[in-house]
Amino acid sequence: MKRRIMDIVQEKPWLGWTLFLGTVVVVFLIGLLAASIVERRDEADLVVQVEPIDEWEPRNEVWGENYPREYETYAATADTGFTSRHGGNSVIDHLERYPNLVILWAGYSFSHDYNQGRGHYHAVEDIRKTLRTRVSQPATCWTCKSTDVPRVMEERGVGEFYKASWEELGPEIVNNIGCQDCHDPKTMNLRITRPALIEAFERQGKRIEEASHQEMRSLVCAQCHVEYYFKGKEEKYLTFPWDNGYSAENMETYYDEIEHVDFVHALSKTPIIKAQHPDYEIYMTGVHASRGVSCADCHMPYRSEGGVKFTNHQIMSPLATISTSCQVCHRESEEQLRKDVYQRQDNIEELRERAEDALAKAHIEAKFAWDKGATGQEMEPVLTLIRHAQWRWDYVSASNAMGFHSPVEAARTLGASIEKAERARTKIVRVLARHGYTDEIPLPDISTKAKAQEYLGLDMEKFRAEKKEFMETVVPKWDKQAEVRQAKY
Amino acid sequence: MFRPLQFFIPPPKWRLPVLIIVGILAGLGAFVLYISNAVSYLSDDPRACVNCHVMAPQYVTWRNSSHGRGTTCNDCHVPHDNPLRTYAFKASDGLRHATMFTLRLEPQVIRIKQAGIDVVQENCIRCHGDLVHEVSATSVTAMHAAAKEGLLCWDCHREVPHGRVNSLASTPYARVPLPGPVAPKWLRDYLEDTPQNQ
């Protein structure tokens, strides 16, 4: 009979112990392998995010710990060193460059101060500094300035946020436009955080949740780079006038139906619609949009750094990044592409200045007609023409890119603006003739910003002094309060 | 008659401990098979290849390439001339990868070895043969290429399909279906909800 383990072990008990200890070693090693597999699977979770980000974390630098490349390029929006012929990220005083604007906005704080916006990194500082926030504004103005907005909206409710005063929320809103505005903190998916865009889509019968990733690469920008108004005297509810469509005419119909007036012009008494910055809307009428090119494709081109491909978050004029923005599709030299852009912008600027000139004269001449005893009935068709002309002009000129987002649409809209402004002027001449005045209408010297502001009787020295005091007394308090609050995060 | 099982039966006083230890061994083995998704390696699903997260750049560059629509990893990286060779190659390649990954020997830049080159070149020809014979009367195999008698497909088609920059760090935030933590969700939720962890 063959010998069995039973017999061998009975003879030599040490062999039993050897077998036992051998098995212990095997189990130990398999245990180590199991532990290593578990560890490496957990590791996979960690490579995605170093430091978990809270749902409404407003501080961009906290996000930046996880996403250093994106954060560093975002932080580069602090740069103000790039100026193209018609834009860039440096401060350009629009009133100085186009003094007619002072006249066009007489009776509205835009005639006091209106600068080319700097990068996202300066959003909070710039809104604090502008003379337009010298007079009390609703908190709605904060909506597009900060990553703190979704957090405060979550705490207070959207309606309550808009109802508050701008000063009341000053200590809450301190972090500049950044990560939280467009990204989900857990997945980094693009996410809409501003209710106005979602609501505008709903009214159009669309669901923003169904937008494709490529559409989202524009829609996150469309949370802010759009035309909007504050609905309701008390509610000040941020609303996009998109119910009829995106063109100047579509929105004009909307505004006329609800008889919306942003301000009554101080000279001509025209009920004006002030355009904000319908960048997304103009872009939607253009050839790039119809080819499916998103905002991010040009303004946030891909970059490669140390073998890692990522999206450049230094959002700015693509004229600074022609090689990565334009040449990805267009096989022309940088110089040629820049020339092509400038050619379109120069032409739009020419039309824009013609419109501004006609509109400024129309406002001044309308005032002259009122002074000569024109009646409301006589002036009504004139004012309607001026309202529609100025809205069309503003639709183009308030937008970034000097019409380049859709040059043909911009030219068409400005053409209609010039025509309406000139028709208004012709009507004024007839009204004046009816009141016995047939001479040239005298025009003041408004060739510089200072002269134009003086003509309106604006006490700019006083405004600036008030702002300076606000910056020195109120703002440091806001920052202090914010610092105390954020220390608890 | 010799019965092998009989041979292993231990003396009576050892039987209980041996039963328990054999149970532990079997359980541990099952646990290892479970946490390593061992069964997935029998499939053609590319997700099996990102059970190890170091393959994430290869996975995501493939998925975003033209090949991502109609091919799997196995279509190119294991031979398809006969099933025995397919599984033998898969087993040897897989064991090698598992060993390197477990011992943390993976290089920063993973490069294909000669055996892999042979197979991939074979597979280029397998699918694109109709196109290739228009270009040259005889296809260049990896053997030809090694003997300097021709070039490999990707000597020219250098971006196909993984792109040209390949390192463990080249696609840091790529969306890859990594297997995730081992503990089931209900357990993780429970642990997160316990007060001392908050």
Short mmCIF file of C-alpha atoms in Angstrom, two decimals, chain A residues 13-480:
data_model
loop_
_atom_site.label_atom_id
_atom_site.label_comp_id
_atom_site.label_asym_id
_atom_site.label_seq_id
_atom_site.Cartn_x
_atom_site.Cartn_y
_atom_site.Cartn_z
CA PRO A 13 5.33 15.43 13.03
CA TRP A 14 7.73 18.22 11.93
CA LEU A 15 6.62 17.61 8.36
CA GLY A 16 3.07 18.47 9.39
CA TRP A 17 4.27 21.73 10.87
CA THR A 18 6.27 22.50 7.75
CA LEU A 19 3.17 22.00 5.60
CA PHE A 20 1.20 24.22 7.96
CA LEU A 21 3.77 27.02 7.97
CA GLY A 22 4.14 26.73 4.18
CA THR A 23 0.43 27.31 3.79
CA VAL A 24 0.64 30.27 6.17
CA VAL A 25 3.28 31.80 3.90
CA VAL A 26 1.13 31.21 0.79
CA VAL A 27 -1.95 32.77 2.43
CA PHE A 28 0.19 35.68 3.57
CA LEU A 29 1.47 36.29 0.04
CA ILE A 30 -1.99 36.05 -1.52
CA GLY A 31 -3.16 38.49 1.15
CA LEU A 32 -0.39 40.88 0.14
CA LEU A 33 -1.41 40.57 -3.51
CA ALA A 34 -5.03 41.25 -2.59
CA ALA A 35 -4.02 44.29 -0.55
CA SER A 36 -1.93 45.56 -3.45
CA ILE A 37 -4.83 45.18 -5.89
CA VAL A 38 -7.17 47.01 -3.53
CA GLU A 39 -4.62 49.75 -3.06
CA ARG A 40 -4.09 50.25 -6.78
CA ARG A 41 -7.79 50.34 -7.44
CA ASP A 42 -8.20 53.05 -4.81
CA GLU A 43 -5.26 54.85 -6.35
CA ALA A 44 -7.22 55.07 -9.60
CA ASP A 45 -9.80 57.10 -7.72
CA LEU A 46 -7.17 59.46 -6.39
CA VAL A 47 -5.46 60.27 -9.68
CA VAL A 48 -8.69 61.95 -10.76
CA GLN A 49 -8.88 64.43 -7.90
CA VAL A 50 -6.27 65.27 -5.31
CA GLU A 51 -8.45 67.32 -3.00
CA PRO A 52 -12.25 66.87 -3.11
CA ILE A 53 -14.06 70.11 -3.92
CA ASP A 54 -17.21 71.14 -2.05
CA GLU A 55 -20.44 71.65 -3.98
CA TRP A 56 -20.40 75.47 -3.87
CA GLU A 57 -16.68 76.12 -3.32
CA PRO A 58 -16.18 79.66 -4.63
CA ARG A 59 -12.40 79.98 -4.22
CA ASN A 60 -10.69 79.39 -7.55
CA GLU A 61 -7.33 78.68 -5.92
CA VAL A 62 -8.86 75.70 -4.08
CA TRP A 63 -9.99 74.21 -7.39
CA GLY A 64 -6.55 75.05 -8.74
CA GLU A 65 -4.89 72.57 -6.39
CA ASN A 66 -6.47 69.79 -8.43
CA TYR A 67 -6.17 71.35 -11.86
CA PRO A 68 -2.94 73.35 -11.89
CA ARG A 69 -2.69 73.85 -15.67
CA GLU A 70 -6.24 75.06 -16.05
CA TYR A 71 -5.91 77.26 -12.98
CA GLU A 72 -2.63 78.82 -14.04
CA THR A 73 -3.98 79.72 -17.45
CA TYR A 74 -7.17 81.03 -15.84
CA ALA A 75 -5.10 83.17 -13.47
CA ALA A 76 -3.34 84.57 -16.53
CA THR A 77 -6.57 86.44 -17.35
CA ALA A 78 -5.10 88.92 -14.89
CA ASP A 79 -2.81 89.98 -17.72
CA THR A 80 -3.67 93.29 -19.39
CA GLY A 81 -0.83 93.35 -21.89
CA PHE A 82 -2.63 92.45 -25.11
CA THR A 83 -4.26 95.10 -27.25
CA SER A 84 -5.56 94.37 -30.72
CA ARG A 85 -6.80 97.07 -33.05
CA HIS A 86 -10.33 96.91 -31.63
CA GLY A 87 -10.04 95.05 -28.34
CA GLY A 88 -7.81 92.92 -26.15
CA ASN A 89 -7.52 92.70 -22.41
CA SER A 90 -6.16 96.16 -21.60
CA VAL A 91 -8.34 98.96 -20.30
CA ILE A 92 -9.74 101.03 -23.15
CA ASP A 93 -11.83 104.07 -22.27
CA HIS A 94 -14.66 103.74 -24.77
CA LEU A 95 -16.02 107.22 -23.98
CA GLU A 96 -12.64 108.72 -24.80
CA ARG A 97 -12.40 106.73 -28.02
CA TYR A 98 -15.99 107.39 -29.13
CA PRO A 99 -17.12 110.65 -27.41
CA ASN A 100 -20.54 110.44 -29.12
CA LEU A 101 -21.37 107.66 -26.61
CA VAL A 102 -21.62 110.27 -23.84
CA ILE A 103 -24.47 111.94 -25.75
CA LEU A 104 -26.13 108.64 -26.67
CA TRP A 105 -26.38 107.68 -22.98
CA ALA A 106 -27.29 111.11 -21.56
CA GLY A 107 -29.37 110.46 -18.44
CA TYR A 108 -27.79 107.06 -17.82
CA SER A 109 -24.67 106.27 -15.82
CA PHE A 110 -22.98 104.72 -18.87
CA SER A 111 -22.30 108.33 -19.91
CA HIS A 112 -20.13 108.68 -16.79
CA ASP A 113 -17.85 105.71 -17.23
CA TYR A 114 -17.59 102.88 -19.76
CA ASN A 115 -14.41 100.87 -20.21
CA GLN A 116 -13.43 97.83 -22.19
CA GLY A 117 -13.70 94.92 -19.73
CA ARG A 118 -10.50 93.30 -18.54
CA GLY A 119 -10.10 89.55 -18.03
CA HIS A 120 -12.29 87.41 -15.76
CA TYR A 121 -9.70 87.74 -13.01
CA HIS A 122 -10.62 91.42 -12.57
CA ALA A 123 -14.41 91.07 -12.60
CA VAL A 124 -15.08 92.00 -8.97
CA GLU A 125 -12.54 94.81 -8.82
CA ASP A 126 -13.83 96.36 -12.04
CA ILE A 127 -17.48 96.42 -11.00
CA ARG A 128 -16.53 97.94 -7.66
CA LYS A 129 -14.47 100.62 -9.35
CA THR A 130 -16.77 101.70 -12.15
CA LEU A 131 -18.61 104.98 -11.65
CA ARG A 132 -21.78 103.17 -12.76
CA THR A 133 -22.06 101.49 -9.35
CA ARG A 134 -21.78 104.86 -7.60
CA VAL A 135 -25.56 105.12 -7.68
CA SER A 136 -27.39 102.29 -5.94
CA GLN A 137 -27.89 99.19 -8.07
CA PRO A 138 -29.78 95.94 -7.50
CA ALA A 139 -27.83 92.86 -6.47
CA THR A 140 -28.73 91.44 -9.89
CA CYS A 141 -25.64 93.29 -11.12
CA TRP A 142 -23.47 90.82 -9.18
CA THR A 143 -24.95 87.84 -11.02
CA CYS A 144 -22.20 87.55 -13.59
CA LYS A 145 -19.24 88.71 -11.58
CA SER A 146 -18.36 85.93 -9.22
CA THR A 147 -18.23 82.27 -8.24
CA ASP A 148 -19.87 83.33 -4.98
CA VAL A 149 -23.15 83.93 -6.81
CA PRO A 150 -24.33 80.29 -7.09
CA ARG A 151 -23.48 79.82 -3.41
CA VAL A 152 -25.48 82.86 -2.27
CA MET A 153 -28.36 81.96 -4.61
CA GLU A 154 -28.39 78.52 -3.01
CA GLU A 155 -28.48 80.07 0.47
CA ARG A 156 -31.06 82.79 -0.16
CA GLY A 157 -33.05 81.61 -3.15
CA VAL A 158 -32.80 83.11 -6.62
CA GLY A 159 -35.62 85.65 -6.28
CA GLU A 160 -34.29 86.91 -2.94
CA PHE A 161 -30.81 87.26 -4.42
CA TYR A 162 -32.07 89.59 -7.16
CA LYS A 163 -34.20 91.59 -4.72
CA ALA A 164 -31.28 92.44 -2.46
CA SER A 165 -29.30 95.64 -2.96
CA TRP A 166 -25.86 95.65 -4.53
CA GLU A 167 -24.28 96.99 -1.34
CA GLU A 168 -25.99 94.38 0.84
CA LEU A 169 -24.27 91.53 -1.00
CA GLY A 170 -20.92 93.33 -1.25
CA PRO A 171 -19.28 91.30 1.53
CA GLU A 172 -20.57 88.03 0.04
CA ILE A 173 -19.24 88.52 -3.48
CA VAL A 174 -15.45 88.57 -3.52
CA ASN A 175 -14.16 85.73 -5.74
CA ASN A 176 -13.76 86.53 -9.42
CA ILE A 177 -15.50 84.73 -12.28
CA GLY A 178 -13.93 81.29 -12.32
CA CYS A 179 -14.13 77.51 -12.05
CA GLN A 180 -17.43 77.14 -10.19
CA ASP A 181 -19.31 79.23 -12.77
CA CYS A 182 -18.97 76.60 -15.49
CA HIS A 183 -17.90 73.34 -13.83
CA ASP A 184 -19.42 70.64 -11.67
CA PRO A 185 -16.98 70.24 -8.76
CA LYS A 186 -17.25 66.44 -8.65
CA THR A 187 -17.05 65.49 -12.33
CA MET A 188 -15.73 68.71 -13.90
CA ASN A 189 -18.58 68.40 -16.40
CA LEU A 190 -19.71 71.70 -17.83
CA ARG A 191 -22.65 72.95 -15.80
CA ILE A 192 -25.07 75.87 -16.03
CA THR A 193 -25.16 77.70 -12.70
CA ARG A 194 -27.13 80.81 -13.70
CA PRO A 195 -30.91 80.37 -13.72
CA ALA A 196 -31.63 83.03 -16.37
CA LEU A 197 -30.22 80.88 -19.20
CA ILE A 198 -32.13 77.79 -18.10
CA GLU A 199 -35.34 79.82 -17.86
CA ALA A 200 -34.81 81.41 -21.30
CA PHE A 201 -34.39 77.93 -22.79
CA GLU A 202 -37.56 76.74 -21.06
CA ARG A 203 -39.56 79.64 -22.51
CA GLN A 204 -38.27 78.67 -25.95
CA GLY A 205 -39.52 75.14 -25.28
CA LYS A 206 -35.99 73.69 -25.12
CA ARG A 207 -34.31 71.75 -22.35
CA ILE A 208 -30.76 72.81 -21.61
CA GLU A 209 -30.02 69.37 -20.17
CA GLU A 210 -30.27 68.02 -23.71
CA ALA A 211 -27.48 70.26 -25.02
CA SER A 212 -24.51 68.40 -26.47
CA HIS A 213 -21.03 68.83 -25.06
CA GLN A 214 -20.07 71.02 -28.01
CA GLU A 215 -23.12 73.24 -27.41
CA MET A 216 -22.23 73.43 -23.72
CA ARG A 217 -18.83 74.78 -24.72
CA SER A 218 -20.76 77.87 -25.84
CA LEU A 219 -23.68 77.79 -23.42
CA VAL A 220 -21.55 78.16 -20.31
CA CYS A 221 -20.41 81.48 -21.83
CA ALA A 222 -24.01 82.34 -22.74
CA GLN A 223 -24.83 82.45 -19.03
CA CYS A 224 -23.38 85.97 -19.07
CA HIS A 225 -22.21 87.09 -22.52
CA VAL A 226 -25.77 87.83 -23.60
CA GLU A 227 -28.44 90.53 -23.77
CA TYR A 228 -30.57 90.69 -20.62
CA TYR A 229 -32.84 92.96 -18.60
CA PHE A 230 -34.08 93.15 -15.02
CA LYS A 231 -37.76 92.19 -15.02
CA GLY A 232 -40.05 93.92 -12.51
CA LYS A 233 -39.56 97.17 -10.57
CA GLU A 234 -39.14 95.33 -7.27
CA GLU A 235 -38.12 91.84 -8.37
CA LYS A 236 -35.26 92.92 -10.66
CA TYR A 237 -35.41 89.38 -11.98
CA LEU A 238 -32.61 88.70 -14.49
CA THR A 239 -34.27 87.77 -17.80
CA PHE A 240 -33.03 87.10 -21.35
CA PRO A 241 -35.32 88.56 -24.09
CA TRP A 242 -35.00 85.51 -26.35
CA ASP A 243 -38.63 84.45 -26.69
CA ASN A 244 -38.78 85.52 -30.37
CA GLY A 245 -35.18 84.79 -31.35
CA TYR A 246 -31.65 86.17 -31.24
CA SER A 247 -31.60 88.95 -33.86
CA ALA A 248 -31.88 92.65 -32.99
CA GLU A 249 -35.36 92.73 -34.57
CA ASN A 250 -36.52 89.64 -32.62
CA MET A 251 -35.49 91.18 -29.31
CA GLU A 252 -36.81 94.60 -30.24
CA THR A 253 -40.27 93.10 -30.82
CA TYR A 254 -40.04 91.46 -27.41
CA TYR A 255 -39.05 94.71 -25.69
CA ASP A 256 -41.69 96.76 -27.56
CA GLU A 257 -44.41 94.28 -26.56
CA ILE A 258 -43.63 94.60 -22.86
CA GLU A 259 -42.85 98.34 -23.32
CA HIS A 260 -39.49 97.91 -21.64
CA VAL A 261 -37.49 101.10 -21.00
CA ASP A 262 -34.00 101.10 -19.48
CA PHE A 263 -33.87 104.89 -19.23
CA VAL A 264 -35.50 107.99 -20.68
CA HIS A 265 -32.95 109.96 -22.65
CA ALA A 266 -32.06 113.25 -20.96
CA LEU A 267 -31.96 115.25 -24.21
CA SER A 268 -34.43 113.70 -26.63
CA LYS A 269 -36.73 112.06 -24.02
CA THR A 270 -36.52 108.80 -25.99
CA PRO A 271 -37.46 105.66 -24.03
CA ILE A 272 -34.17 103.82 -24.63
CA ILE A 273 -33.40 100.10 -24.58
CA LYS A 274 -29.79 99.75 -23.43
CA ALA A 275 -28.15 96.70 -24.98
CA GLN A 276 -25.82 94.77 -22.70
CA HIS A 277 -23.41 92.53 -24.56
CA PRO A 278 -25.27 90.13 -26.86
CA ASP A 279 -22.10 88.22 -27.78
CA TYR A 280 -23.79 84.82 -27.86
CA GLU A 281 -26.76 86.08 -29.84
CA ILE A 282 -24.63 87.75 -32.54
CA TYR A 283 -22.40 84.70 -32.71
CA MET A 284 -25.49 82.52 -33.24
CA THR A 285 -26.26 84.47 -36.43
CA GLY A 286 -22.75 83.95 -37.80
CA VAL A 287 -20.97 81.46 -39.98
CA HIS A 288 -18.83 80.01 -37.20
CA ALA A 289 -21.93 79.05 -35.22
CA SER A 290 -23.57 77.50 -38.26
CA ARG A 291 -20.46 75.36 -38.76
CA GLY A 292 -20.69 74.15 -35.15
CA VAL A 293 -17.67 76.05 -33.85
CA SER A 294 -18.08 76.83 -30.16
CA CYS A 295 -16.87 79.81 -28.12
CA ALA A 296 -14.22 77.63 -26.50
CA ASP A 297 -12.85 76.46 -29.85
CA CYS A 298 -11.49 79.96 -30.53
CA HIS A 299 -11.30 81.57 -27.10
CA MET A 300 -9.96 78.54 -25.19
CA PRO A 301 -7.84 76.67 -27.74
CA TYR A 302 -6.13 73.41 -26.83
CA ARG A 303 -2.58 73.68 -25.61
CA SER A 304 0.14 71.16 -25.06
CA GLU A 305 2.49 71.38 -22.14
CA GLY A 306 5.01 68.71 -21.25
CA GLY A 307 3.10 66.24 -23.40
CA VAL A 308 -0.23 67.00 -21.72
CA LYS A 309 -3.03 68.38 -23.85
CA PHE A 310 -5.46 70.69 -22.07
CA THR A 311 -7.81 73.61 -22.66
CA ASN A 312 -6.27 77.03 -22.29
CA HIS A 313 -8.35 78.84 -19.67
CA GLN A 314 -6.83 82.25 -20.41
CA ILE A 315 -10.01 83.34 -22.11
CA MET A 316 -9.27 86.32 -24.32
CA SER A 317 -9.20 87.59 -27.90
CA PRO A 318 -8.21 84.78 -30.29
CA LEU A 319 -6.07 87.36 -32.09
CA ALA A 320 -3.53 86.64 -29.34
CA THR A 321 -3.56 82.91 -30.15
CA ILE A 322 -4.07 82.79 -33.93
CA SER A 323 -1.92 79.69 -34.35
CA THR A 324 -3.93 77.56 -31.93
CA SER A 325 -7.32 79.25 -32.44
CA CYS A 326 -7.63 80.00 -36.16
CA GLN A 327 -5.00 77.96 -37.93
CA VAL A 328 -6.47 74.73 -36.63
CA CYS A 329 -9.00 75.18 -39.45
CA HIS A 330 -7.76 78.04 -41.64
CA ARG A 331 -4.61 77.31 -43.62
CA GLU A 332 -3.46 80.90 -44.05
CA SER A 333 -0.58 82.76 -42.46
CA GLU A 334 -1.09 84.49 -39.13
CA GLU A 335 -0.56 87.81 -40.81
CA GLN A 336 -3.21 87.12 -43.43
CA LEU A 337 -5.72 85.94 -40.84
CA ARG A 338 -5.16 88.99 -38.69
CA LYS A 339 -5.62 91.20 -41.75
CA ASP A 340 -8.88 89.40 -42.58
CA VAL A 341 -10.22 90.01 -39.08
CA TYR A 342 -9.13 93.66 -39.06
CA GLN A 343 -10.67 94.27 -42.47
CA ARG A 344 -14.07 93.13 -41.20
CA GLN A 345 -13.71 95.01 -37.92
CA ASP A 346 -12.57 98.22 -39.62
CA ASN A 347 -15.61 98.14 -41.89
CA ILE A 348 -17.94 97.52 -38.95
CA GLU A 349 -16.28 100.31 -37.01
CA GLU A 350 -16.83 102.70 -39.92
CA LEU A 351 -20.54 101.86 -39.98
CA ARG A 352 -20.69 102.02 -36.21
CA GLU A 353 -19.22 105.52 -36.15
CA ARG A 354 -21.66 106.68 -38.83
CA ALA A 355 -24.51 105.37 -36.68
CA GLU A 356 -23.11 107.05 -33.57
CA ASP A 357 -22.74 110.35 -35.36
CA ALA A 358 -26.29 110.24 -36.73
CA LEU A 359 -27.72 109.19 -33.35
CA ALA A 360 -25.87 111.86 -31.35
CA LYS A 361 -27.13 114.52 -33.75
CA ALA A 362 -30.66 113.08 -33.64
CA HIS A 363 -30.73 113.32 -29.81
CA ILE A 364 -29.43 116.90 -29.79
CA GLU A 365 -31.77 117.96 -32.60
CA ALA A 366 -34.74 116.34 -30.88
CA LYS A 367 -33.98 118.36 -27.77
CA PHE A 368 -33.83 121.48 -29.98
CA ALA A 369 -37.27 120.60 -31.36
CA TRP A 370 -38.71 120.13 -27.85
CA ASP A 371 -37.25 123.51 -26.91
CA LYS A 372 -38.93 125.08 -29.95
CA GLY A 373 -42.29 123.86 -28.71
CA ALA A 374 -42.72 120.52 -30.47
CA THR A 375 -45.59 118.46 -29.05
CA GLY A 376 -45.52 114.90 -27.77
CA GLN A 377 -47.72 113.81 -30.64
CA GLU A 378 -45.34 115.33 -33.19
CA MET A 379 -42.30 113.79 -31.53
CA GLU A 380 -43.64 110.28 -30.97
CA PRO A 381 -42.69 108.83 -34.39
CA VAL A 382 -39.29 110.54 -34.09
CA LEU A 383 -38.63 108.97 -30.70
CA THR A 384 -39.70 105.52 -31.89
CA LEU A 385 -37.20 105.78 -34.74
CA ILE A 386 -34.43 106.90 -32.37
CA ARG A 387 -35.31 104.08 -29.92
CA HIS A 388 -35.06 101.46 -32.65
CA ALA A 389 -31.96 103.01 -34.24
CA GLN A 390 -30.07 103.20 -30.96
CA TRP A 391 -31.05 99.65 -29.98
CA ARG A 392 -29.68 98.32 -33.27
CA TRP A 393 -26.47 100.30 -32.95
CA ASP A 394 -26.02 99.17 -29.34
CA TYR A 395 -26.73 95.51 -30.23
CA VAL A 396 -23.55 95.58 -32.30
CA SER A 397 -21.36 98.06 -30.45
CA ALA A 398 -22.01 96.78 -26.93
CA SER A 399 -20.89 93.32 -28.04
CA ASN A 400 -17.29 92.29 -27.97
CA ALA A 401 -15.25 91.75 -31.14
CA MET A 402 -16.40 94.83 -33.12
CA GLY A 403 -18.90 92.76 -35.05
CA PHE A 404 -16.50 89.93 -35.88
CA HIS A 405 -18.73 87.32 -34.21
CA SER A 406 -21.01 87.78 -37.24
CA PRO A 407 -19.79 90.54 -39.57
CA VAL A 408 -22.62 90.34 -42.10
CA GLU A 409 -25.33 90.46 -39.43
CA ALA A 410 -23.51 93.30 -37.67
CA ALA A 411 -23.31 95.31 -40.91
CA ARG A 412 -26.97 94.63 -41.70
CA THR A 413 -28.05 95.74 -38.22
CA LEU A 414 -25.91 98.89 -38.28
CA GLY A 415 -27.21 99.73 -41.75
CA ALA A 416 -30.77 99.70 -40.43
CA SER A 417 -29.65 101.78 -37.44
CA ILE A 418 -28.16 104.50 -39.66
CA GLU A 419 -31.25 104.55 -41.85
CA LYS A 420 -33.61 104.90 -38.88
CA ALA A 421 -31.50 107.61 -37.22
CA GLU A 422 -31.37 109.64 -40.44
CA ARG A 423 -35.12 109.24 -40.94
CA ALA A 424 -35.63 110.55 -37.42
CA ARG A 425 -33.48 113.58 -38.25
CA THR A 426 -35.49 114.28 -41.40
CA LYS A 427 -38.70 114.14 -39.37
CA ILE A 428 -37.23 116.56 -36.83
CA VAL A 429 -36.52 119.04 -39.62
CA ARG A 430 -40.19 118.83 -40.67
CA VAL A 431 -41.40 119.31 -37.11
CA LEU A 432 -39.15 122.35 -36.75
CA ALA A 433 -40.38 123.74 -40.06
CA ARG A 434 -43.93 123.41 -38.78
CA HIS A 435 -42.86 125.56 -35.81
CA GLY A 436 -41.31 128.11 -38.13
CA TYR A 437 -37.63 127.15 -37.79
CA THR A 438 -35.79 126.36 -41.02
CA ASP A 439 -32.15 127.24 -40.24
CA GLU A 440 -29.29 124.88 -39.47
CA ILE A 441 -29.68 123.32 -36.05
CA PRO A 442 -26.70 124.43 -33.91
CA LEU A 443 -24.57 121.52 -32.64
CA PRO A 444 -22.31 121.74 -29.58
CA ASP A 445 -18.64 120.73 -29.55
CA ILE A 446 -18.62 117.17 -28.28
CA SER A 447 -15.32 116.15 -29.83
CA THR A 448 -13.85 114.74 -26.57
CA LYS A 449 -15.23 112.82 -23.62
CA ALA A 450 -14.67 115.79 -21.29
CA LYS A 451 -16.39 118.26 -23.62
CA ALA A 452 -19.36 115.95 -24.13
CA GLN A 453 -19.72 115.38 -20.39
CA GLU A 454 -19.47 119.10 -19.77
CA TYR A 455 -22.21 119.72 -22.35
CA LEU A 456 -24.45 117.38 -20.32
CA GLY A 457 -23.50 119.24 -17.14
CA LEU A 458 -22.03 116.16 -15.43
CA ASP A 459 -19.98 116.93 -12.33
CA MET A 460 -17.35 114.27 -12.97
CA GLU A 461 -15.02 115.52 -10.23
CA LYS A 462 -17.73 114.90 -7.65
CA PHE A 463 -18.48 111.43 -9.02
CA ARG A 464 -14.83 110.44 -8.90
CA ALA A 465 -14.39 111.75 -5.37
CA GLU A 466 -17.43 109.77 -4.19
CA LYS A 467 -16.09 106.63 -5.80
CA LYS A 468 -12.68 107.14 -4.25
CA GLU A 469 -14.21 107.40 -0.82
CA PHE A 470 -16.29 104.27 -1.41
CA MET A 471 -13.18 102.36 -2.46
CA GLU A 472 -11.28 103.53 0.62
CA THR A 473 -13.97 103.11 3.27
CA VAL A 474 -16.60 100.56 2.23
CA VAL A 475 -14.63 98.08 0.13
CA PRO A 476 -11.99 97.24 2.79
CA LYS A 477 -14.86 96.41 5.18
CA TRP A 478 -16.42 94.06 2.63
CA ASP A 479 -13.08 92.33 2.13
CA LYS A 480 -12.56 92.00 5.89
#
